[in-house]
Short mmCIF file of C-alpha atoms in Angstrom, two decimals:
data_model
loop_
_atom_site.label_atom_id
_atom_site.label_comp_id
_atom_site.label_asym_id
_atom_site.label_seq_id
_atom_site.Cartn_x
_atom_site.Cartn_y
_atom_site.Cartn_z
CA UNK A 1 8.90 -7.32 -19.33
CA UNK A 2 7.12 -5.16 -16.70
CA UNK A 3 9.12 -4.43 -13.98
CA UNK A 4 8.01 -2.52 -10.60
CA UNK A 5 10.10 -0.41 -8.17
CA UNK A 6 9.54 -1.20 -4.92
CA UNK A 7 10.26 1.63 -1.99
CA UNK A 8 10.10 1.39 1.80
CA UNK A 9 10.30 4.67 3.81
CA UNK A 10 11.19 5.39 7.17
CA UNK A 11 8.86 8.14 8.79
CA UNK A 12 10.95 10.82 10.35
CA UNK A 13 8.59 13.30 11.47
CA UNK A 14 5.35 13.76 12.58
CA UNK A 15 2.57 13.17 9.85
CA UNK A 16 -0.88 15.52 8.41
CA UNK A 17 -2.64 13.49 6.32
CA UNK A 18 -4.34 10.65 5.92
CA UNK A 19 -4.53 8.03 9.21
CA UNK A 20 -4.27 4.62 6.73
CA UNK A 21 -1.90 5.40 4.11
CA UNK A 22 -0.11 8.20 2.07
CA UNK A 23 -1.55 8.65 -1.34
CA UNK A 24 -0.12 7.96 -4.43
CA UNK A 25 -1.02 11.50 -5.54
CA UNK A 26 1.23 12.91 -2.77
CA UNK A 27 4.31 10.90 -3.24
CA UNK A 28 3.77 11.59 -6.79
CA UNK A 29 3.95 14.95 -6.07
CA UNK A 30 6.73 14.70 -3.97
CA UNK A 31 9.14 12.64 -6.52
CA UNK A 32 8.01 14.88 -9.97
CA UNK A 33 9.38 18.11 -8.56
CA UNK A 34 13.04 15.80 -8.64
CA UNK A 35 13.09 14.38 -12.20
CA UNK A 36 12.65 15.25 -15.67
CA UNK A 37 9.75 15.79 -17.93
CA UNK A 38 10.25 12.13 -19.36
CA UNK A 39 9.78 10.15 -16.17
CA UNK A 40 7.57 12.76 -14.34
CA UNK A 41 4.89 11.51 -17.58
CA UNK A 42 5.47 8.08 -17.33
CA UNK A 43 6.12 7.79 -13.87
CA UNK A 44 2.86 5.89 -11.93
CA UNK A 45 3.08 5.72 -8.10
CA UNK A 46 0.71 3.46 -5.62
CA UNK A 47 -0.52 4.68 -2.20
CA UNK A 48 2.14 4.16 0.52
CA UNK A 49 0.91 1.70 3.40
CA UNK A 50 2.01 2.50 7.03
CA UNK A 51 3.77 -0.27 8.25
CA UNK A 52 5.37 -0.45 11.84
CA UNK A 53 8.67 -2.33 12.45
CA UNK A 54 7.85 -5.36 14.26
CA UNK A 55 9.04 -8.98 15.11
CA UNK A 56 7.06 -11.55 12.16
CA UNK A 57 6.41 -14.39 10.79
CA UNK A 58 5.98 -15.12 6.98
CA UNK A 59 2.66 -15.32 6.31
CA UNK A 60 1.54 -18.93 4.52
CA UNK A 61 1.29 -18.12 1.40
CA UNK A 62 4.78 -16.15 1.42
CA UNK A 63 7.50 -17.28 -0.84
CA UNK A 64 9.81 -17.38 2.78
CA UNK A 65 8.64 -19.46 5.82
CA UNK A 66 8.51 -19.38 9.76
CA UNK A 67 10.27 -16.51 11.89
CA UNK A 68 11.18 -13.35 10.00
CA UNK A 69 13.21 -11.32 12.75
CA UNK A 70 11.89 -8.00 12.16
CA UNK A 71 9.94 -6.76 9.34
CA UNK A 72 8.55 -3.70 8.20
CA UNK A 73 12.37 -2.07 8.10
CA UNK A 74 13.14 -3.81 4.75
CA UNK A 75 12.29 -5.21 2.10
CA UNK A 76 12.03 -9.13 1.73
CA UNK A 77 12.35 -10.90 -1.65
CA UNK A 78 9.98 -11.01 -3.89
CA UNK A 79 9.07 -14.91 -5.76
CA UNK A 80 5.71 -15.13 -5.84
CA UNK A 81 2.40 -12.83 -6.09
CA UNK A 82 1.05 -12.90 -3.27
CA UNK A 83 4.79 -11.57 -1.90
CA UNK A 84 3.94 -8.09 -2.92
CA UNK A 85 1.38 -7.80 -0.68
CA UNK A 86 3.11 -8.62 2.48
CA UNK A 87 2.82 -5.31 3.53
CA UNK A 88 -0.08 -4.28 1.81
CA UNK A 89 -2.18 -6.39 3.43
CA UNK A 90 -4.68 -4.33 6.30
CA UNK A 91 -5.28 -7.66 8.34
CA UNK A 92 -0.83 -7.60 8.73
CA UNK A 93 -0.99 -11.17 8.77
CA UNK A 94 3.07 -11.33 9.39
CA UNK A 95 2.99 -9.83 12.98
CA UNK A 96 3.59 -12.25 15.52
CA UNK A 97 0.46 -13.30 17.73
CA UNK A 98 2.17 -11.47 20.94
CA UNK A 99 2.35 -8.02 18.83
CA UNK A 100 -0.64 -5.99 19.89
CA UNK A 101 -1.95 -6.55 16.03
CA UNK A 102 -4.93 -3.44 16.37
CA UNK A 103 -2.38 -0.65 18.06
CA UNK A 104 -0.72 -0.95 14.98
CA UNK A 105 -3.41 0.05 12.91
CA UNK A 106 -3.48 3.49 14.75
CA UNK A 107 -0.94 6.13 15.19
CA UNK A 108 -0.22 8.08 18.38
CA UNK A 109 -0.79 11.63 17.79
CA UNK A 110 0.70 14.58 18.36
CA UNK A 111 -0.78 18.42 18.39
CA UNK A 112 0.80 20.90 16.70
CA UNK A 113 -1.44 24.16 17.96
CA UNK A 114 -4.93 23.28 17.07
CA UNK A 115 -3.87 20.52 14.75
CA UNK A 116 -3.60 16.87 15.21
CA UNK A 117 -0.58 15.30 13.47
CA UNK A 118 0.78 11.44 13.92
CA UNK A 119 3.78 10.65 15.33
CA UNK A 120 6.31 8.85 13.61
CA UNK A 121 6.99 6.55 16.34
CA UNK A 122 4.24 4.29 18.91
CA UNK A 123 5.16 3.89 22.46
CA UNK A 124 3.99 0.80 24.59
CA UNK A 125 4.34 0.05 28.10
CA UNK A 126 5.94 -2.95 29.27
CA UNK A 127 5.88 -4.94 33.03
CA UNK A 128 7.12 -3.76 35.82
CA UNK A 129 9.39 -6.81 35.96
CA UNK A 130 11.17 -5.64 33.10
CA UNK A 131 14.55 -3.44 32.86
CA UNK A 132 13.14 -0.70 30.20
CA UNK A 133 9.54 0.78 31.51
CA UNK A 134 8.83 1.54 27.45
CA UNK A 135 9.67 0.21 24.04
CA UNK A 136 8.91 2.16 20.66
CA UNK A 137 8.27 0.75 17.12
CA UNK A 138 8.88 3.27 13.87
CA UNK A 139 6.65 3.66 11.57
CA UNK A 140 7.19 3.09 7.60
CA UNK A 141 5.64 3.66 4.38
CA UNK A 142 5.65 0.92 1.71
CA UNK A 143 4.92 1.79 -1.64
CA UNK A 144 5.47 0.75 -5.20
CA UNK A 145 6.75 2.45 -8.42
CA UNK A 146 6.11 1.69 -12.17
CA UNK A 147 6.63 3.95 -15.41
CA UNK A 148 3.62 2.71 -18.05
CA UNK A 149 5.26 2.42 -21.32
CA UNK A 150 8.65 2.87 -20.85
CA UNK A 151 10.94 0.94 -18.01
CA UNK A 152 13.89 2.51 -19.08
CA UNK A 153 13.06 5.05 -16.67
CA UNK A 154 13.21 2.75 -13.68
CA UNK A 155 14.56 2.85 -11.08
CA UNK A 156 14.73 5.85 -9.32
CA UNK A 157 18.23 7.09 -8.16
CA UNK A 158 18.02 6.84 -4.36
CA UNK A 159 18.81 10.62 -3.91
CA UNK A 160 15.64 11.43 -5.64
CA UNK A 161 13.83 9.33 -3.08
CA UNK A 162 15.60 10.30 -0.22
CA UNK A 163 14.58 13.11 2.34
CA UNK A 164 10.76 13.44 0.39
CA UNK A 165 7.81 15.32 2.47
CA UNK A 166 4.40 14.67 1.76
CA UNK A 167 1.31 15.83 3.63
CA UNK A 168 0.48 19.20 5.31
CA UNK A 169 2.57 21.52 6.61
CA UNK A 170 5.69 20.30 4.69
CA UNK A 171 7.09 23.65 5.07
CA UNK A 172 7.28 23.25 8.60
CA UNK A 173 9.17 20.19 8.94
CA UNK A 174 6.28 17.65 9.18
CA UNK A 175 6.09 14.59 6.91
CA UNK A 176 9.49 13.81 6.37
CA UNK A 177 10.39 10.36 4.74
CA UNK A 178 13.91 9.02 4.72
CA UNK A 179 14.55 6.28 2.03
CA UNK A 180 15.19 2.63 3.61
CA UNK A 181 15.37 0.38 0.57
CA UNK A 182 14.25 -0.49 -2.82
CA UNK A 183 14.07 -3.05 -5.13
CA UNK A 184 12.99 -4.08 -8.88
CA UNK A 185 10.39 -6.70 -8.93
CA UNK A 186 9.69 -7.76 -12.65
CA UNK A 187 6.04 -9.08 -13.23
CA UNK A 188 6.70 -11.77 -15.63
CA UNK A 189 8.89 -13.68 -13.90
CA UNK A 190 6.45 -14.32 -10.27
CA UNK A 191 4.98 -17.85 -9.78
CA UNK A 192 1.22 -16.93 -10.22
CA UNK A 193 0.20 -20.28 -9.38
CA UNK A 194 -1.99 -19.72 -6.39
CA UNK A 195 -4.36 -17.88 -8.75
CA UNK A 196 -4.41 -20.34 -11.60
CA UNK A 197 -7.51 -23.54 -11.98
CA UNK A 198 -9.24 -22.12 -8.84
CA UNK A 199 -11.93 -19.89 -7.58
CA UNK A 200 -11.02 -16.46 -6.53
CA UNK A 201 -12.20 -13.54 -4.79
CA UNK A 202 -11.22 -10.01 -5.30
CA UNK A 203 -9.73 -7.51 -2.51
CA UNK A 204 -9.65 -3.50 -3.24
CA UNK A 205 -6.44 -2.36 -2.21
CA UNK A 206 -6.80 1.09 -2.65
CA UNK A 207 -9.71 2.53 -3.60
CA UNK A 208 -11.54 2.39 -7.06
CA UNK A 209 -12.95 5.98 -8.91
CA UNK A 210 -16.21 6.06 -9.81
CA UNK A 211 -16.62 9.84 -10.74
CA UNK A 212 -14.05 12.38 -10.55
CA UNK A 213 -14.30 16.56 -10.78
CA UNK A 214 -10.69 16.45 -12.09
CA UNK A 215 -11.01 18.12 -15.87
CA UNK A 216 -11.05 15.96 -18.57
CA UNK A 217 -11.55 12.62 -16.21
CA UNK A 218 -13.83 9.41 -17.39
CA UNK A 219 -16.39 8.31 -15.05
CA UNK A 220 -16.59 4.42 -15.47
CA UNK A 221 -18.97 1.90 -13.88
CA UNK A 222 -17.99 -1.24 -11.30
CA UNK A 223 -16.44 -3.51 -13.76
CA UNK A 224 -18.37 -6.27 -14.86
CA UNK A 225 -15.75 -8.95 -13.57
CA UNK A 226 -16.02 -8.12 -10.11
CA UNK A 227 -19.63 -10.69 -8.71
CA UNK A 228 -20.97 -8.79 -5.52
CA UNK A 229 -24.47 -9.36 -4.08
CA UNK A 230 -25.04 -6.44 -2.19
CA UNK A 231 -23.75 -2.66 -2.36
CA UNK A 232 -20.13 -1.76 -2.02
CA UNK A 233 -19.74 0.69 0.39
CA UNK A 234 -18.47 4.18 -1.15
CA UNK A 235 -16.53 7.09 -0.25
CA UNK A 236 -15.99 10.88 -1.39
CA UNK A 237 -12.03 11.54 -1.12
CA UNK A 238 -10.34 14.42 -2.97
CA UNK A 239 -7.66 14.85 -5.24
CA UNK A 240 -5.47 18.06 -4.70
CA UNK A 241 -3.50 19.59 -7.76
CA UNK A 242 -1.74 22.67 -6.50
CA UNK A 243 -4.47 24.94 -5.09
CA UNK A 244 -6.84 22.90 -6.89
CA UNK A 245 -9.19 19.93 -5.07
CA UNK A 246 -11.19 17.39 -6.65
CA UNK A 247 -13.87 15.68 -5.76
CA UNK A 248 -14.02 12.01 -6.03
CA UNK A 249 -16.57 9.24 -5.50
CA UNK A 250 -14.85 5.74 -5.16
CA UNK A 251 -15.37 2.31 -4.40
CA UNK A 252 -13.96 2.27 -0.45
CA UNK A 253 -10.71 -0.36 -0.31
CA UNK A 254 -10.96 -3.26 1.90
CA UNK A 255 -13.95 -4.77 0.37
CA UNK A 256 -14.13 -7.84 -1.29
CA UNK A 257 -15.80 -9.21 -3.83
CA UNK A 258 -15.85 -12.52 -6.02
CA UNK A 259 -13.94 -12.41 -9.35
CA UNK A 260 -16.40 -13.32 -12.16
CA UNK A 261 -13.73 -13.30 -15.39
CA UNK A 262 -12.26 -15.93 -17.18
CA UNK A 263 -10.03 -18.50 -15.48
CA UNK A 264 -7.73 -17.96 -17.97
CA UNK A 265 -7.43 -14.28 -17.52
CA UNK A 266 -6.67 -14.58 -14.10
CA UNK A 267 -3.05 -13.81 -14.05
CA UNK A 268 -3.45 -10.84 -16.67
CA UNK A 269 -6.12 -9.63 -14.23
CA UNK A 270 -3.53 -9.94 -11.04
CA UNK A 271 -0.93 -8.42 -13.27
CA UNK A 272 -3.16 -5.60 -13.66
CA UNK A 273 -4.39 -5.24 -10.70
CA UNK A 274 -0.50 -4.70 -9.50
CA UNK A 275 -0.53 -1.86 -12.17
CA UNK A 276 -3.86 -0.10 -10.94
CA UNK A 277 -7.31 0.35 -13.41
CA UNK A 278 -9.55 2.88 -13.50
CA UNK A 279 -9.55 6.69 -13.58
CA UNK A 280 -6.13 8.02 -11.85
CA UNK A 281 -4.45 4.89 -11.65
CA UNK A 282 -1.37 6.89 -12.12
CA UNK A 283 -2.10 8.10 -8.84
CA UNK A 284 -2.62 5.08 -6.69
CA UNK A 285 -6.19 4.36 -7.18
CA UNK A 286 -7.32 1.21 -7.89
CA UNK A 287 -4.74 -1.16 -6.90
CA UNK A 288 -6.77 -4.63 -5.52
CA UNK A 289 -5.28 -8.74 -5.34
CA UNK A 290 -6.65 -11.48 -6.14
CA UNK A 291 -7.23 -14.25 -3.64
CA UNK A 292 -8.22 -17.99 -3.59
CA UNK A 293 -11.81 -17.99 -2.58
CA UNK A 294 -11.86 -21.17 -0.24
CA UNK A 295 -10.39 -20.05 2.57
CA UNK A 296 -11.24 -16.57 4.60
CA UNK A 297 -9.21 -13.73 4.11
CA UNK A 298 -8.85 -13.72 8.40
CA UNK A 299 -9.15 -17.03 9.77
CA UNK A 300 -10.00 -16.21 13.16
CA UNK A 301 -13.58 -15.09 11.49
CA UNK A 302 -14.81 -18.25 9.96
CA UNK A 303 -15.28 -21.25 12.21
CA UNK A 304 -13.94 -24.17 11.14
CA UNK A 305 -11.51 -22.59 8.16
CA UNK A 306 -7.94 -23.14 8.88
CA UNK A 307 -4.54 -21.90 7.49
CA UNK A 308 -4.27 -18.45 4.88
CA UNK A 309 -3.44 -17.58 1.64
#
């Protein structure tokens, strides 16, 4: 069996770091200082997604249907594959059409002297009509845990979790995130049939490494199962270790690209692609999903394509 962790924060403090996500390399960081030498070498860790707390619906391809309440503060149940990317998903296809959908994919920010820092909560301004002039919506990080070779070290105790702080200027309060749930997923046991007998399409999660500076680390090609036409679009991000920084070149996430292996290594592939490939893995890169190919990934942006998976 392969069994995930899965972990929602709860942002307590303002935020310096990255505006889309917190890496796995940080919240790896964060957790190894808290547990032995065992786990800290098996232990892999995905990027965290930012995800606000908002009134939802399940998307279509969800395990759960219709009105969800409020989302982002928990964690649903997991049946199906395409339920652990609920959150993950950029496009946040579970926020009601009356949420302002693209204010959530920014953060208000805050100074701190002559630094910029995000806030861990988003104000918006409501009618006059109305008794409250203001309502806010907290910010949370979903990520995902998984220990290679050996489960036994799964799951984390919640007091290792609890009260991490990732980004800059730890020391001074900033980056604070306060354990809201968790949950073990195992792989095995999902319904994968949405990506059996059917034509799919790739989508980079996080992002791929092509090259890295980091001593000792393989430089690898695109893989040969992913079908594109034209040129992804790259990206130089670093890699910090200590005082250390690495350089990496990387396959930017959010592009998508046919998948050209075997139909019937299509659920090994999803299964890995929960697990990461590629150089740093361990470290959140190169997470993607796989996807039926017939219908758009945002239906709004093909004309005459209806419904989602």
């Amino acid at each position: 069996m392969t069994r995930i962790q899965q972990v929602l924060f709860e942002l307590e403090s303002d935020y310096q770091g990255h505006a889309y996500h917190v890496t796995g390399n940080a919240l790896f960081n964060a957790i190894a200082r808290r547990v032995d030498a065992r786990t800290r070498k098996q232990l892999h860790v995905s990027h965290g997604v930012f995800v606000p707390g908002e009134y939802a619906e399940y998307p279509a391809a969800h395990s759960e249907v219709g009105y969800a309440g409020v989302l982002g503060k928990s964690l649903p149940p997991v049946e199906n594959y395409a339920d652990l990317f609920l959150y993950r998903d950029a496009a946040q296809r579970w926020l009601l059409d009356s949420r302002p959908r693209d204010a959530h994919n920014v953060h208000d920010v805050t100074r701190h002297g002559d630094r910029l820092a995000f806030a861990p909560t988003c104000w918006f301004g409501r009618p006059e009509n109305v008794r409250n002039s203001k309502r806010s919506v907290q910010w949370f990080v979903q990520c995902y845990l998984h220990a290679g070779r050996d489960d036994d070290v799964l799951p984390l105790d919640k007091d290792v979790l609890d009260r991490l702080r990732v980004g800059a200027a730890r020391n001074y309060g900033l980056g604070e995130l306060s354990l809201k749930g968790t949950q073990l997923v195992e792989l095995d046991e999902l319904d994968y049939s949405r990506v059996e007998d059917t034509a799919l399409n790739l989508e980079l999660v996080s992002p791929f490494v092509l090259s890295s500076e980091y001593p000792g680390a393989d430089g690898q090609d695109v893989p040969w199962w992913w079908g594109t036409d034209s040129e992804l679009r790259r990206r130089e991000t670093r890699l910090v270790n200590g005082e250390e920084v690495h350089a990496l070149e990387t396959v930017d996430h959010g592009q998508v690209v046919k998948f050209t292996g075997s139909d019937g290594d299509a659920v090994r592939t999803a299964k890995n692609g929960v697990l990461r490939v590629g150089t740093h893995a361990k470290y959140g890169f190169g997470e993607f999903r796989l996807r039926p190919a017939e219908r758009d990934r945002v239906p709004e942006r093909a004309l005459g394509v209806g419904g989602e998976v």
